[in-house]
Amino acid sequence: MDKATTITIDPKIFINKPFITCPKCKKADSFGVLMINRASFVRRCRECWHDESYPLPELDKKVLYLDQFVISNMMKAINAELGKTDKVDKTYLRMFEELDTLVKLQLIVCPDSEFHRQESLPSFYMAHKRMYEHLSHGTSFYDRQTIERFQVDEGFKSTVKNKTYDRKSLGVDDILQGDRNEWQGRFLISIDSKIEPKEIEDFQNQRLQIHENVKSLFETWKNEKGKSFDDYFSEIASVYGGRIARNYVESVMKYFQASLGIQPLTPEQMIPVMMGQESIIISSLQRHLPNEDKGEENLKKVIAYLQSDVPMGLPFNEIYSALWAAIVYQAGTGGRTNAPNIGMVNDIQMVSTLLPYCDAMFVDRDMHSLLNFGAVKKIVEKYDTRIFSLASRDDFFTYLSDIKAIASKKHMKTVQQVYGPDWPTPFLEMFE
């Protein structure tokens, strides 16, 4: 029988710098930081074990969203193992250094999203994940369908109350997982999930198929004449609510046909019928109506809402429709001669979902140009989100510098007291 192995853990290892004189035993350089909580931190003496808790001021961190290509290039800029550090534009090294510093200074947060995960699948998944989780530090946007559902829900609540929909009824903290304004701990726990090859293959095949469809549609759009941007916008924006209502009715019909044995479905086929996005939305909206026994009447009210003009003005639908309307309009007028690249569909979903909740976004040049197209710009400007790309990199670095410059001396002093003077140093050794 093997002898039992004893592991001895010295509790002092959990006490971190900066160290100061203990207020109880008066031992110099012994009173370190034991833990950092959301709005307080605890010091403990490594000599007499005396501890004290100190409050921390409330934070209001800026939310910056980084497109996947930024994550990828920053990762390559500091990951020597890939052998690409000399080939990557030095802009990305500077971006990482400045962003990492601001995150550590508790001034910004760069939440990750399902879009980061999806676009990290084809290559260097774990390295990409390491990078975006480092900068998000436990904050993640809810998935696209959940955020859409939240907005649809808010729109319906305003309709039930006979009030005008307020696009600000949902704030960034409503659609973030994790605490944007917590004082970050020193350690970040990440769970490695196994990625099946089929998931990667399915994502790539779906992306390729969608791109082929867009290229085919683009040729049709080039021949469309006589329509304005507003015409295209109205056509696209009006689709969402009607589609949800129509798909829900179709799901109900499939369910009854399966129940009566007319068209049997396998358990796998029943899942989207009973638990699809449409069913979840309809069920969620009905909760806001009184008289649960009036199911048919309530359902009619929900369907009427979905077919009204209100869903057209929901942020995700408004921005999504504006971006596609611009592409179709540009194709017809000759302003755009080539079909959108393979990543544009995903980028449009990302921007339309997340832009309203970000203080700033860094996107690629094509998306930046699209967001600055006159009619689109007029729509997105009301969300007060700063948009940057490589075309405006100098403005982006100025923006980052301004965030640091306006931080109070008291805030900077508190950061140093909690984390130490070396804490803001960029973590260039991440992949060593």
Coordinates of C-alpha atoms in Angstrom, one line a residue, residues 87-311:
K87 CA 4.5 39.9 -38.2
V88 CA 1.6 41.5 -36.3
D89 CA 1.0 45.2 -36.6
K90 CA 2.5 46.9 -33.5
T91 CA -0.8 48.6 -33.1
Y92 CA -2.2 45.5 -31.4
L93 CA 0.6 45.2 -28.9
R94 CA 0.0 48.8 -27.9
M95 CA -3.8 48.1 -27.7
F96 CA -3.2 45.2 -25.4
E97 CA -0.9 47.2 -23.1
E98 CA -3.2 50.1 -22.8
L99 CA -6.4 48.1 -22.4
D100 CA -4.9 45.7 -19.9
T101 CA -3.7 48.7 -17.9
L102 CA -7.1 50.3 -17.8
V103 CA -8.8 47.1 -16.9
K104 CA -6.4 46.7 -13.9
L105 CA -7.0 50.3 -12.9
Q106 CA -10.7 49.4 -12.6
L107 CA -11.6 52.0 -15.2
I108 CA -12.9 49.8 -18.0
V109 CA -14.2 46.3 -18.7
C110 CA -14.1 44.4 -22.0
P111 CA -16.9 41.8 -21.8
D112 CA -16.7 38.7 -23.9
S113 CA -19.6 37.2 -25.8
E114 CA -20.9 34.2 -27.7
F115 CA -19.5 35.9 -30.9
H116 CA -15.9 35.7 -29.4
R117 CA -16.4 32.0 -28.7
Q118 CA -17.9 31.2 -32.1
E119 CA -15.2 33.0 -34.0
S120 CA -12.4 31.4 -31.9
L121 CA -13.5 27.9 -32.8
P122 CA -11.6 27.5 -36.1
S123 CA -8.1 28.1 -34.7
F124 CA -6.2 28.7 -31.5
Y125 CA -9.4 28.4 -29.5
M126 CA -7.7 28.2 -26.0
A127 CA -5.3 31.0 -26.7
H128 CA -8.1 33.3 -27.9
K129 CA -10.2 32.3 -24.9
R130 CA -7.3 33.1 -22.6
M131 CA -7.1 36.6 -24.1
Y132 CA -10.7 37.6 -24.1
E133 CA -11.3 36.2 -20.6
H134 CA -8.3 38.1 -19.3
L135 CA -9.8 41.4 -20.4
S136 CA -13.4 40.5 -19.6
H137 CA -12.5 39.2 -16.1
G138 CA -15.7 37.4 -15.5
T139 CA -18.1 39.6 -17.4
S140 CA -19.9 38.2 -20.4
F141 CA -22.8 39.5 -22.5
Y142 CA -25.9 37.3 -22.6
D143 CA -26.3 35.5 -25.9
R144 CA -28.0 37.2 -28.8
Q145 CA -31.4 35.5 -28.5
T146 CA -31.6 36.3 -24.8
I147 CA -30.9 40.0 -25.3
E148 CA -33.4 40.1 -28.1
R149 CA -36.0 38.4 -25.8
F150 CA -35.3 41.0 -23.1
Q151 CA -35.9 43.8 -25.5
V152 CA -39.1 42.2 -26.9
D153 CA -40.3 41.8 -23.3
E154 CA -39.6 45.5 -22.5
G155 CA -41.5 46.6 -25.6
F156 CA -44.5 44.5 -24.7
K157 CA -44.6 45.8 -21.1
S158 CA -44.7 49.4 -22.4
T159 CA -47.5 48.4 -24.7
V160 CA -49.6 46.8 -22.0
K161 CA -49.1 50.0 -19.9
N162 CA -50.0 52.2 -22.9
K163 CA -46.6 53.9 -22.7
T164 CA -44.1 54.7 -25.4
Y165 CA -41.2 52.2 -25.5
D166 CA -38.1 53.5 -23.8
R167 CA -34.9 52.1 -25.4
K168 CA -33.1 52.9 -22.2
S169 CA -35.4 50.6 -20.1
L170 CA -32.6 48.0 -20.3
G171 CA -29.2 49.0 -19.2
V172 CA -25.8 47.3 -19.7
D173 CA -26.0 45.7 -16.3
D174 CA -29.3 44.0 -17.3
I175 CA -27.7 42.1 -20.1
L176 CA -24.3 41.3 -18.6
Q177 CA -23.4 38.2 -16.6
G178 CA -20.9 39.1 -13.9
D179 CA -20.5 42.3 -12.0
R180 CA -19.2 45.2 -14.2
N181 CA -18.4 47.4 -11.2
E182 CA -16.8 45.0 -8.8
W183 CA -13.3 45.6 -7.6
Q184 CA -11.5 42.7 -9.3
G185 CA -9.8 39.9 -7.4
R186 CA -6.2 39.0 -8.2
F187 CA -7.2 35.6 -9.6
L188 CA -9.4 34.6 -12.5
I189 CA -11.0 31.1 -12.6
S190 CA -11.6 29.7 -16.0
I191 CA -13.2 26.4 -17.0
D192 CA -11.8 24.7 -20.1
S193 CA -14.6 23.1 -22.1
K194 CA -13.9 20.5 -24.7
I195 CA -14.6 21.5 -28.2
E196 CA -15.8 18.7 -30.4
P197 CA -14.6 18.7 -34.0
K198 CA -18.2 18.5 -35.2
E199 CA -19.0 21.8 -33.5
I200 CA -16.2 23.5 -35.4
E201 CA -17.2 21.8 -38.7
D202 CA -20.8 22.8 -38.3
F203 CA -20.0 26.4 -37.5
Q204 CA -17.7 26.7 -40.6
N205 CA -20.2 25.0 -42.9
Q206 CA -23.1 27.1 -41.7
R207 CA -21.0 30.3 -42.1
L208 CA -19.9 29.3 -45.6
Q209 CA -23.5 28.5 -46.6
I210 CA -24.8 31.8 -45.3
H211 CA -22.1 33.6 -47.1
E212 CA -22.9 31.9 -50.4
N213 CA -26.6 32.9 -49.9
V214 CA -25.6 36.5 -49.3
K215 CA -23.4 36.5 -52.4
S216 CA -26.3 35.2 -54.5
L217 CA -28.7 37.8 -53.0
F218 CA -26.2 40.5 -53.6
E219 CA -26.4 40.0 -57.3
T220 CA -30.2 40.4 -57.1
W221 CA -29.8 43.6 -55.0
K222 CA -27.6 45.1 -57.6
N223 CA -30.4 45.1 -60.0
E224 CA -33.0 46.6 -57.7
K225 CA -33.7 50.3 -58.6
G226 CA -36.0 53.0 -57.4
K227 CA -36.1 52.2 -53.7
S228 CA -34.8 54.4 -50.9
F229 CA -32.9 53.4 -47.8
D230 CA -36.2 53.9 -45.8
D231 CA -38.0 51.5 -48.1
Y232 CA -35.5 48.8 -47.5
F233 CA -35.4 49.6 -43.8
S234 CA -39.1 49.3 -43.3
E235 CA -39.3 46.0 -45.3
I236 CA -36.5 44.4 -43.2
A237 CA -37.6 45.8 -39.8
S238 CA -41.2 44.6 -40.3
V239 CA -40.1 41.0 -40.8
Y240 CA -39.1 40.2 -37.2
G241 CA -42.4 40.4 -35.3
G242 CA -44.4 38.7 -38.0
R243 CA -41.8 35.9 -38.3
I244 CA -42.0 35.2 -34.5
A245 CA -45.8 35.1 -34.6
R246 CA -45.9 32.9 -37.8
N247 CA -43.2 30.5 -36.5
Y248 CA -45.1 30.1 -33.2
V249 CA -48.3 29.2 -34.9
E250 CA -46.5 26.7 -37.1
S251 CA -44.9 25.2 -34.0
V252 CA -48.3 24.8 -32.3
M253 CA -49.7 23.1 -35.4
K254 CA -46.8 20.7 -35.5
Y255 CA -47.3 19.9 -31.8
F256 CA -51.0 19.1 -32.3
Q257 CA -50.3 17.1 -35.4
A258 CA -47.7 15.1 -33.4
S259 CA -50.1 14.7 -30.4
L260 CA -52.8 13.3 -32.7
G261 CA -50.4 11.0 -34.5
I262 CA -50.9 12.7 -37.8
Q263 CA -47.2 13.7 -38.2
P264 CA -45.1 11.9 -35.5
L265 CA -41.9 13.6 -34.4
T266 CA -38.8 12.2 -32.7
P267 CA -37.8 13.6 -29.3
E268 CA -35.1 15.6 -31.0
Q269 CA -37.6 17.1 -33.4
M270 CA -40.0 18.0 -30.6
I271 CA -37.4 20.2 -28.7
P272 CA -37.5 23.2 -31.2
V273 CA -41.2 22.8 -31.5
M274 CA -41.8 23.1 -27.7
M275 CA -38.8 25.1 -26.6
G276 CA -37.9 27.2 -29.6
Q277 CA -37.2 30.9 -29.4
E278 CA -40.7 31.7 -30.6
S279 CA -42.4 29.6 -27.9
I280 CA -40.2 31.1 -25.2
I281 CA -41.0 34.7 -26.3
I282 CA -44.7 34.1 -26.5
S283 CA -44.8 32.4 -23.1
S284 CA -42.7 35.2 -21.6
L285 CA -45.0 37.9 -23.0
Q286 CA -48.2 36.3 -21.8
R287 CA -46.9 36.6 -18.2
H288 CA -47.5 40.3 -18.3
L289 CA -51.2 39.9 -19.0
P290 CA -53.8 39.5 -16.3
N291 CA -56.6 36.9 -16.4
E292 CA -54.6 33.7 -17.1
D293 CA -57.9 31.9 -17.9
K294 CA -58.3 34.1 -21.0
G295 CA -55.6 32.3 -22.9
E296 CA -56.9 32.8 -26.4
E297 CA -57.6 36.5 -25.8
N298 CA -54.2 37.1 -24.3
L299 CA -52.5 35.3 -27.2
K300 CA -54.3 37.6 -29.6
K301 CA -52.9 40.6 -27.7
V302 CA -49.4 39.1 -27.9
I303 CA -49.7 38.4 -31.6
A304 CA -51.1 41.9 -32.2
Y305 CA -48.0 43.4 -30.4
L306 CA -45.6 41.4 -32.5
Q307 CA -47.3 42.5 -35.7
S308 CA -47.3 46.2 -34.6
D309 CA -44.7 48.9 -35.2
V310 CA -43.2 48.5 -31.7
P311 CA -40.8 45.6 -32.5

